[in-house]
XYZ file of C-alpha atoms in Angstrom:
618
model
C 13.566 -51.975 11.575
C 14.040 -48.173 13.795
C 13.215 -47.741 17.103
C 10.741 -46.060 18.087
C 10.461 -43.421 20.085
C 8.537 -43.799 23.519
C 6.437 -41.749 25.274
C 5.647 -42.703 29.027
C 2.378 -41.159 29.968
C 2.405 -40.741 33.741
C 0.646 -38.751 36.579
C -1.820 -39.611 40.048
C -4.578 -41.976 39.943
C -7.527 -40.427 39.204
C -6.035 -37.901 36.972
C -7.900 -38.980 33.916
C -4.676 -40.552 32.246
C -6.042 -43.824 31.078
C -8.963 -41.453 29.161
C -6.104 -39.601 27.580
C -4.208 -42.118 27.152
C -7.337 -44.364 24.549
C -8.318 -40.982 23.253
C -4.133 -40.299 21.804
C -4.374 -44.475 21.297
C -7.944 -45.401 19.594
C -8.028 -48.803 18.770
C -3.776 -48.941 18.215
C -3.158 -50.143 21.619
C -1.254 -53.945 23.117
C -2.111 -55.296 26.877
C 1.033 -57.302 28.048
C 2.922 -57.717 31.128
C 6.129 -56.407 31.981
C 8.796 -59.584 32.410
C 9.220 -60.504 35.792
C 5.809 -58.778 37.545
C 2.284 -59.430 37.037
C 1.726 -55.100 36.750
C -0.026 -55.232 33.459
C 1.326 -52.908 30.478
C -0.463 -50.349 28.148
C 1.536 -49.790 24.516
C -0.312 -48.082 21.793
C 0.493 -46.100 18.472
C 1.091 -42.611 18.139
C 1.373 -40.702 15.079
C 2.905 -37.066 15.488
C 2.526 -34.381 13.014
C 5.144 -34.916 10.380
C 3.114 -38.559 10.096
C 6.379 -39.922 12.667
C 4.823 -42.481 14.839
C 6.044 -42.966 18.329
C 5.113 -45.939 21.067
C 2.582 -44.484 23.814
C 2.907 -45.998 26.813
C 0.299 -45.421 29.657
C 2.490 -46.236 33.457
C 0.439 -46.988 36.472
C -0.821 -44.202 38.696
C 1.145 -43.106 41.323
C 1.383 -40.414 44.029
C 5.087 -39.605 44.119
C 8.129 -41.608 43.024
C 8.593 -43.626 46.504
C 6.804 -47.305 45.385
C 4.449 -48.515 47.667
C 2.911 -50.908 45.823
C 4.153 -53.114 43.123
C 2.648 -50.946 39.804
C 3.862 -47.986 41.367
C 7.085 -50.316 41.793
C 7.210 -50.490 37.654
C 6.332 -47.066 37.454
C 9.447 -45.721 39.176
C 11.888 -48.409 37.119
C 10.433 -48.039 34.110
C 11.480 -44.133 35.011
C 14.904 -44.778 36.409
C 15.675 -47.343 32.997
C 15.770 -50.410 35.873
C 12.998 -52.252 34.446
C 13.604 -55.206 32.473
C 12.483 -55.690 29.326
C 11.947 -51.864 29.326
C 13.305 -48.418 27.764
C 14.154 -45.168 29.520
C 10.974 -42.934 27.975
C 12.744 -40.210 25.289
C 9.299 -37.936 27.058
C 7.434 -37.998 29.777
C 3.283 -36.901 29.496
C 2.408 -36.031 32.754
C -1.212 -35.472 33.191
C -2.545 -33.566 36.339
C -6.341 -32.609 37.398
C -6.579 -29.466 36.613
C -8.999 -28.908 40.052
C -6.312 -30.927 42.568
C -3.750 -28.501 41.055
C -1.393 -28.635 43.749
C -2.032 -32.538 44.718
C -1.248 -32.965 41.092
C 1.984 -30.418 40.592
C 4.076 -32.149 44.122
C 4.842 -35.287 41.878
C 5.090 -34.049 38.159
C 7.937 -30.975 40.148
C 9.686 -35.098 40.607
C 8.842 -35.458 36.991
C 10.248 -32.701 35.565
C 13.543 -32.781 38.167
C 14.622 -36.196 36.131
C 15.365 -34.406 33.269
C 13.494 -35.648 30.199
C 11.526 -33.767 28.249
C 8.548 -33.002 29.382
C 4.554 -32.018 28.187
C 1.391 -30.998 31.321
C -1.364 -32.132 29.850
C -4.082 -30.258 31.877
C -6.230 -32.143 32.578
C -9.930 -31.724 33.102
C -10.296 -27.786 32.942
C -13.910 -28.048 31.934
C -14.360 -29.487 35.671
C -12.178 -26.907 36.919
C -13.829 -24.059 35.683
C -17.739 -25.712 36.558
C -16.831 -25.256 40.127
C -15.449 -21.814 40.098
C -11.542 -22.336 38.908
C -10.271 -20.926 35.973
C -6.496 -20.977 35.128
C -4.185 -20.203 32.960
C -1.901 -22.417 31.631
C 0.825 -20.479 29.704
C 1.233 -18.454 32.974
C 1.934 -22.317 34.945
C 4.082 -23.398 31.943
C 6.161 -20.257 32.395
C 6.771 -20.952 36.440
C 7.656 -24.833 35.450
C 9.323 -24.666 33.007
C 7.634 -26.607 30.291
C 5.149 -27.013 27.989
C 1.333 -27.354 29.490
C -1.466 -28.204 27.167
C -4.877 -28.218 28.253
C -7.119 -31.228 27.317
C -10.241 -32.816 28.436
C -9.460 -35.881 27.342
C -13.012 -38.129 27.659
C -14.387 -35.137 25.309
C -10.970 -35.271 23.002
C -10.092 -30.933 23.293
C -6.919 -30.241 23.244
C -5.444 -33.390 21.755
C -3.624 -31.330 18.691
C -2.611 -28.622 20.515
C -0.659 -31.453 23.048
C -0.015 -33.610 19.723
C 2.290 -30.695 18.351
C 4.006 -29.937 21.677
C 4.905 -33.910 21.825
C 6.141 -33.540 18.654
C 8.701 -30.471 19.150
C 9.659 -32.381 22.810
C 10.610 -35.930 20.512
C 12.888 -33.685 18.506
C 14.024 -32.614 21.461
C 13.020 -29.199 22.136
C 11.850 -29.900 25.133
C 15.222 -31.318 26.889
C 14.898 -29.925 29.824
C 18.115 -29.523 33.503
C 17.419 -31.678 35.781
C 15.970 -30.068 38.833
C 18.387 -29.513 42.374
C 15.050 -31.578 44.268
C 15.689 -34.160 46.914
C 13.353 -36.933 46.562
C 14.200 -37.589 50.783
C 11.238 -37.405 52.585
C 12.601 -33.556 54.247
C 11.936 -32.406 51.626
C 8.032 -33.352 50.810
C 6.929 -30.396 52.171
C 9.032 -28.001 51.118
C 7.954 -29.898 47.632
C 4.687 -29.223 48.383
C 5.317 -25.446 49.457
C 6.961 -25.233 45.659
C 3.766 -26.858 44.181
C 1.286 -24.662 46.475
C 3.046 -21.558 45.017
C 2.840 -23.102 41.490
C -1.103 -23.583 41.214
C -1.677 -19.888 43.265
C 0.516 -18.393 40.190
C -2.394 -20.290 37.500
C -5.588 -18.942 39.315
C -6.999 -16.610 36.339
C -10.377 -16.467 38.690
C -12.331 -18.410 41.659
C -14.661 -18.141 43.268
C -15.396 -16.619 46.931
C -16.036 -20.601 48.326
C -12.467 -21.725 46.699
C -10.755 -19.171 48.137
C -12.350 -19.497 51.641
C -11.313 -23.589 51.742
C -8.046 -22.468 50.656
C -7.618 -19.887 53.775
C -9.418 -22.704 55.975
C -6.472 -24.918 54.811
C -3.830 -22.509 55.524
C -4.802 -22.874 59.272
C -5.965 -26.429 59.428
C -2.996 -27.607 57.813
C -0.801 -25.915 59.108
C 2.594 -28.092 61.108
C 2.295 -25.881 63.505
C -1.583 -25.052 64.257
C -2.779 -26.946 62.703
C -1.887 -30.474 65.453
C -2.784 -27.143 67.664
C -5.823 -27.111 66.858
C -7.241 -30.642 66.486
C -6.521 -31.355 69.732
C -8.466 -28.082 71.330
C -11.175 -30.053 69.157
C -10.672 -33.053 70.879
C -10.298 -31.370 74.531
C -13.493 -29.576 73.669
C -14.569 -32.268 72.931
C -14.115 -34.399 76.284
C -15.075 -31.411 78.430
C -18.547 -31.376 76.952
C -18.887 -35.120 77.534
C -19.290 -34.329 81.086
C -20.125 -31.334 81.669
C -23.146 -31.378 78.947
C -24.748 -35.242 79.411
C -25.207 -34.287 83.411
C -28.760 -32.383 82.987
C -29.789 -35.921 80.941
C -28.281 -38.272 82.955
C -30.069 -37.089 86.080
C -33.272 -37.622 83.777
C -32.039 -41.427 83.165
C -31.062 -42.195 86.323
C -34.384 -41.187 88.265
C -36.029 -43.067 85.418
C -34.862 -45.760 86.709
C -35.169 -45.383 89.861
C -38.443 -44.622 89.530
C -39.205 -47.776 87.636
C -37.092 -49.909 90.642
C -39.221 -48.075 93.083
C -42.500 -49.762 90.547
C -41.505 -53.219 90.680
C -40.126 -53.168 94.201
C -44.438 -51.984 95.075
C -45.816 -54.623 92.686
C -43.716 -58.062 92.964
C -43.157 -59.907 96.232
C -39.895 -60.054 97.489
C -38.907 -63.071 95.764
C -36.144 -64.673 93.145
C -38.455 -62.894 90.554
C -37.871 -59.684 92.121
C -34.513 -59.592 92.273
C -33.680 -60.915 88.630
C -35.845 -57.749 87.386
C -34.901 -55.213 89.805
C -30.873 -56.677 91.064
C -30.304 -58.022 87.327
C -32.128 -55.686 84.752
C -33.005 -52.614 86.275
C -29.528 -53.008 87.985
C -27.097 -53.787 84.992
C -29.189 -52.121 82.122
C -29.750 -49.370 84.270
C -26.075 -48.707 84.355
C -25.101 -48.712 81.405
C -28.014 -47.253 79.787
C -27.406 -44.287 81.961
C -24.486 -43.234 79.475
C -26.602 -43.595 76.196
C -25.727 -38.884 76.161
C -22.343 -39.148 76.850
C -22.162 -41.524 73.830
C -24.484 -39.700 71.968
C -22.246 -35.977 72.639
C -19.117 -37.882 71.770
C -21.024 -38.908 68.242
C -22.592 -36.123 67.567
C -18.393 -34.079 67.714
C -17.422 -36.993 64.911
C -20.350 -36.328 62.712
C -20.021 -33.096 62.374
C -16.485 -32.975 62.289
C -16.453 -35.642 59.156
C -19.047 -33.889 57.238
C -18.118 -30.892 57.133
C -15.168 -31.749 56.063
C -12.506 -30.968 59.200
C -11.698 -35.039 59.558
C -10.014 -35.464 56.233
C -7.897 -32.866 57.293
C -7.331 -34.876 61.012
C -6.536 -37.430 58.471
C -3.685 -35.303 56.728
C -1.747 -34.477 60.329
C -2.037 -37.326 61.342
C -0.746 -39.320 58.350
C 2.979 -36.982 59.322
C 3.075 -38.861 63.022
C 1.903 -42.608 61.890
C 4.917 -42.643 59.621
C 7.196 -42.194 61.876
C 6.434 -45.588 63.623
C 5.772 -47.419 60.403
C 2.464 -47.145 59.451
C 0.737 -46.307 56.394
C -1.074 -42.701 55.977
C -4.122 -45.358 54.461
C -3.945 -46.772 58.119
C -5.933 -43.620 59.416
C -9.270 -43.456 58.622
C -9.652 -47.125 59.787
C -8.016 -46.563 63.181
C -10.874 -43.168 63.571
C -12.934 -45.910 62.368
C -11.831 -48.082 65.110
C -12.696 -45.058 67.775
C -16.689 -46.403 66.937
C -16.294 -50.111 66.940
C -12.992 -51.854 66.109
C -15.555 -53.553 64.114
C -15.840 -52.200 61.129
C -12.433 -50.200 61.637
C -10.646 -53.729 61.195
C -12.928 -54.044 57.945
C -11.679 -50.942 56.134
C -8.852 -52.024 56.569
C -9.641 -53.827 53.087
C -8.144 -50.461 51.614
C -4.540 -51.037 52.537
C -2.651 -52.467 49.084
C 0.214 -53.680 51.831
C -0.054 -56.760 53.277
C 2.305 -55.818 56.820
C 1.201 -51.934 56.981
C -2.597 -53.844 56.975
C -1.351 -57.193 59.359
C 0.168 -54.117 61.729
C -2.852 -51.696 61.629
C -5.709 -54.435 62.610
C -3.700 -56.123 64.998
C -3.234 -52.706 66.848
C -7.242 -51.268 65.862
C -8.430 -52.611 69.395
C -6.297 -50.153 70.925
C -8.582 -47.012 70.023
C -11.215 -46.292 72.954
C -13.968 -47.257 71.131
C -17.503 -45.968 72.664
C -17.891 -49.048 74.709
C -15.150 -47.867 76.910
C -16.771 -44.450 77.437
C -19.049 -46.133 80.350
C -16.333 -47.633 82.129
C -14.355 -44.508 82.046
C -17.068 -42.030 82.606
C -18.209 -43.767 85.820
C -14.301 -44.776 87.465
C -14.061 -41.518 86.240
C -17.140 -39.802 88.306
C -16.580 -41.816 90.723
C -12.870 -41.054 91.942
C -11.927 -38.082 90.026
C -13.342 -34.639 91.116
C -15.809 -32.088 89.407
C -13.081 -29.312 89.792
C -11.833 -26.797 87.357
C -8.113 -26.503 86.751
C -9.175 -23.064 84.267
C -11.969 -21.611 82.964
C -14.175 -23.952 81.244
C -11.560 -26.692 81.984
C -12.626 -29.321 84.160
C -10.506 -31.955 85.948
C -12.823 -35.599 84.567
C -12.738 -34.096 80.839
C -8.923 -33.756 81.052
C -8.768 -37.288 82.041
C -11.096 -38.860 80.123
C -8.536 -37.521 77.074
C -5.487 -38.654 78.550
C -7.157 -41.926 78.278
C -7.907 -41.926 75.124
C -4.690 -40.244 74.063
C -3.273 -43.320 75.827
C -4.704 -45.814 73.837
C -3.647 -43.488 70.953
C 0.286 -43.388 71.868
C 0.272 -47.144 72.897
C -1.020 -47.600 69.484
C 2.235 -46.375 67.515
C 4.548 -48.203 70.525
C 2.986 -51.336 69.411
C 3.125 -50.266 65.704
C 6.620 -48.808 65.962
C 7.075 -52.420 67.425
C 5.666 -54.684 65.706
C 7.489 -52.873 61.761
C 10.843 -53.695 63.365
C 10.201 -57.142 64.258
C 7.282 -59.487 62.949
C 5.631 -57.155 60.803
C 8.836 -55.464 59.483
C 8.835 -53.424 55.986
C 9.131 -49.949 54.637
C 6.253 -47.822 55.344
C 4.693 -46.247 52.713
C 2.921 -42.573 52.609
C 0.117 -41.706 50.797
C -2.048 -38.567 49.559
C -5.574 -37.713 49.439
C -8.069 -35.093 47.965
C -9.955 -32.264 50.472
C -13.373 -32.563 50.262
C -14.600 -28.921 50.229
C -15.582 -27.673 53.215
C -19.405 -27.477 54.071
C -22.513 -26.089 56.807
C -23.189 -29.946 57.767
C -27.338 -31.014 56.840
C -28.637 -31.138 60.603
C -30.709 -34.258 58.899
C -27.944 -36.063 58.127
C -26.576 -35.651 61.911
C -29.697 -36.507 63.161
C -30.030 -39.472 61.418
C -26.212 -40.634 62.318
C -27.011 -39.866 66.291
C -30.748 -42.163 65.962
C -28.507 -44.904 64.478
C -25.868 -44.696 66.851
C -28.773 -44.565 69.714
C -30.434 -47.515 68.326
C -26.902 -49.942 68.564
C -26.576 -48.318 71.239
C -29.761 -49.452 73.025
C -29.782 -52.284 70.756
C -27.095 -54.094 72.756
C -27.873 -52.764 76.032
C -31.929 -54.381 75.559
C -30.032 -58.133 73.761
C -26.099 -58.868 75.260
C -26.050 -56.859 78.061
C -29.767 -57.171 79.517
C -28.731 -61.084 78.647
C -25.197 -61.292 80.138
C -26.457 -59.102 83.044
C -29.388 -62.281 83.639
C -26.802 -64.905 83.238
C -25.007 -63.273 85.568
C -27.767 -62.750 88.478
C -28.317 -66.191 88.337
C -24.443 -67.226 88.758
C -24.694 -64.396 91.906
C -27.671 -65.197 93.909
C -26.982 -69.637 93.562
C -26.771 -71.427 95.444
C -27.972 -69.438 98.494
C -25.690 -68.202 100.919
C -26.285 -69.358 104.391
C -27.175 -66.961 107.277
C -24.678 -63.979 108.583
C -22.729 -65.213 104.916
C -22.071 -63.584 102.318
C -24.030 -64.800 99.374
C -21.236 -63.465 96.554
C -18.679 -64.939 98.148
C -20.754 -68.433 98.058
C -22.248 -68.336 94.748
C -20.782 -70.100 91.502
C -19.515 -66.364 90.145
C -18.365 -65.940 94.018
C -15.548 -68.875 93.659
C -14.995 -68.027 90.271
C -13.536 -65.324 90.691
C -11.878 -66.280 93.853
C -9.521 -68.257 91.588
C -9.025 -64.958 89.127
C -8.816 -62.507 91.740
C -5.476 -64.979 92.244
C -4.037 -63.852 89.168
C -5.207 -60.359 89.372
C -4.649 -59.264 93.036
C -0.785 -58.391 92.250
C -1.882 -55.159 90.526
C -4.686 -53.937 92.210
C -7.827 -55.938 91.785
C -10.626 -56.494 94.300
C -13.262 -59.747 93.958
C -16.095 -57.222 92.133
C -13.496 -56.969 89.466
C -12.971 -59.897 89.335
C -16.385 -60.558 88.548
C -16.843 -58.102 85.731
C -13.575 -58.900 83.367
C -14.907 -62.224 82.002
C -18.491 -60.500 81.206
C -16.675 -57.827 80.111
C -15.564 -59.795 76.397
C -18.979 -60.205 75.145
C -19.064 -56.090 74.846
C -17.315 -53.558 77.108
C -20.545 -52.225 78.692
C -21.468 -55.482 80.684
C -18.444 -54.653 83.068
C -20.353 -51.508 84.055
C -23.361 -53.397 84.113
C -22.033 -56.377 86.009
C -20.820 -54.056 88.580
C -23.893 -52.962 88.409
C -25.588 -55.978 88.964
C -22.920 -56.974 92.162
C -23.375 -54.370 94.141
C -27.198 -54.962 93.577
C -26.908 -58.782 94.962
C -24.450 -58.200 97.797
C -24.668 -54.821 99.657
C -26.135 -55.355 102.920
C -26.119 -51.949 103.966
C -28.020 -50.991 101.212
C -31.246 -53.278 101.107
C -33.393 -50.701 99.471
C -31.407 -50.099 96.701
C -31.117 -46.057 97.585
C -27.295 -46.501 96.863
C -25.213 -45.374 94.054
C -23.094 -47.210 91.755
C -20.637 -44.785 92.111
C -21.290 -44.410 95.294
C -20.120 -47.975 95.945
C -17.374 -48.198 94.389
C -16.252 -45.489 96.142
C -17.316 -47.135 99.212
C -15.209 -50.186 98.727
C -12.759 -49.263 95.938
C -9.217 -47.393 96.262
C -8.136 -45.112 94.020
C -5.317 -46.603 92.947
C -7.198 -49.727 92.173
C -9.751 -47.067 90.532
C -6.829 -45.544 88.145
C -5.086 -49.353 87.388
C -8.850 -50.607 86.435
C -8.893 -47.177 83.639
C -5.914 -48.436 82.738
C -6.362 -51.800 81.989
C -9.502 -51.304 79.741
C -7.319 -49.045 77.954
C -5.015 -51.858 77.174
C -7.190 -55.151 77.578
C -8.961 -56.621 73.789
C -11.789 -56.211 72.911
C -14.694 -58.017 72.948
C -15.447 -61.573 70.953
C -16.559 -59.569 67.453
C -13.187 -58.059 67.342
C -11.556 -61.389 68.083
C -13.974 -62.822 65.660
C -13.569 -60.285 62.663
C -9.977 -60.557 62.837
C -9.790 -64.137 62.519
C -11.538 -63.653 59.507
C -9.876 -60.910 57.977
C -6.308 -62.796 58.727
C -7.503 -66.186 57.465
C -6.646 -68.027 60.622
C -6.321 -68.201 65.209
C -2.689 -67.609 64.739
C -2.686 -63.536 64.645
C -6.216 -63.380 66.242
C -4.922 -65.845 69.636
C -0.929 -63.176 69.055
C -3.283 -60.159 69.458
C -5.269 -61.214 72.680
C -2.409 -62.687 74.099
C -0.320 -59.346 73.786
C -2.791 -57.162 74.201
C -3.511 -58.878 78.050
C -0.054 -58.959 78.530
C -0.171 -54.742 78.269
C -2.608 -54.664 80.070
C -1.525 -56.051 82.946
C 1.942 -54.775 82.954
C -0.107 -51.014 82.536
C -2.456 -52.075 84.841
C -0.330 -53.099 87.279
C 2.495 -50.196 86.912
C -0.249 -47.359 87.355
C -1.672 -48.988 90.962
C 2.176 -49.670 92.072
C 3.234 -45.956 91.537
C -0.760 -44.718 92.957
C 0.402 -47.093 95.967
C 3.832 -45.445 96.117
C 2.542 -41.822 95.364
C 0.499 -42.056 98.482
C -2.987 -41.901 96.485
């Protein structure tokens, strides 16, 4: 019995490869497994123009010849003739998406370089034309040096022409010389540039919108200009967090001051009034005052997402992440963690490689979530002068940007260590399709901001309010004798004295010791806790006229403040983060490891910061 020629359909995911396979083979299909693996093998019969049958196999979709999953490993092994129980294909049908040609051509160039006869199926040309893009299959064929056939698989258009091209290829007329395209990572940028050049040469016409998209991408994705633009946008964002929020913060502070004065005027001087003013108003007010800064931060994030730029930022960051052993697929979960680590950790479910996923989970808490912003801004506002270091450049905004960058650098260092030790393995790159640039819809941005404001205020009205009331109770009882400090004499003060022994070497005082434990409920509680402490125990400010910033300046040194900031860059996030890590890793092993290494990093980095600041005479 003669062996049928083997034709393999290969291409990127979402190129319409399976639809083309179904259109060519119809009901003449078989499904099995490749020997030794759980990857399915789809094969079928196809009759050529001269009546000869060939076997058509639909290989799993992949982005390159560098596999990152079992499916992609099978595709590579089949193409190189290394897959057990499978012959090397005689002909390749490379399926590319006409609307995303430069992305798909990168892999097509690698496949052509293998030296096998190749026919390119330029699929989904109808969708490309609908989007204003007209391509020349002849021009593309000249650039690639292989036959190119326009197809619409779902409508069975172009199948006769494709079958004729396959007949020629099987007869040997399509044999190509191997192209000098190395597979090293260093060659990938060159390969991508060549893919873009070929894609541009194949364009007959395109709409102005598509031309603008390509022009903007030539800047946003430039290897030098792109990262500079990204840093500039981050810089602008953090400058705005301080400069644009001054007025609304003043309004909120004035509102809470008026509320405090009204309560003091109505209620007699007793424990109830102390709980309301020193507990609820002082604690919750110390956090709610930072709502404008959080909304400004999310305005920038929502605008960047809606405009289509955020995916470009992911592409730029992928290069850096690959250098520390992280998959590019980790970018979106880590980006989500800037809002909150909980959805960020849940988003790691999209990462197929278990070691990549575990590494991403373990470093997600190092991304600076929005709950840290009140802590950062109050300490920066108290100890960093609001001076300009250049035209439109404020020192406070620079320090805030530095703290965010410190979290990112810390995450990359942690990933580098983890990927070379307990989560050791090969990193895998990824490809992404770029959405169109578009003007953000103000209604969508407003709804997103409203949602964030509601979430923040709910936390302030529930978790933070409850925590500050409990802290007030612990600070208020037992009542101190005349002449003694109420905080030192209270239950909370005695607990803090024990904690202070541990944290004193890194410059932390009693007030910080009191704030660390409730801050595990929610990061913002650290600010509320400090506000409550000063409201309960400030003999020089019985009327509550001194602000929390003035109290910090009065009681803390600059080295202590800087150490406190560094602690919050690395310290584990709230209990919810630990709980979701436990759920996503199916046990307590990794959550406990995460908490342990983050606390150790926080302690060490805060200590280094404190002693360097002391040595510098700050």
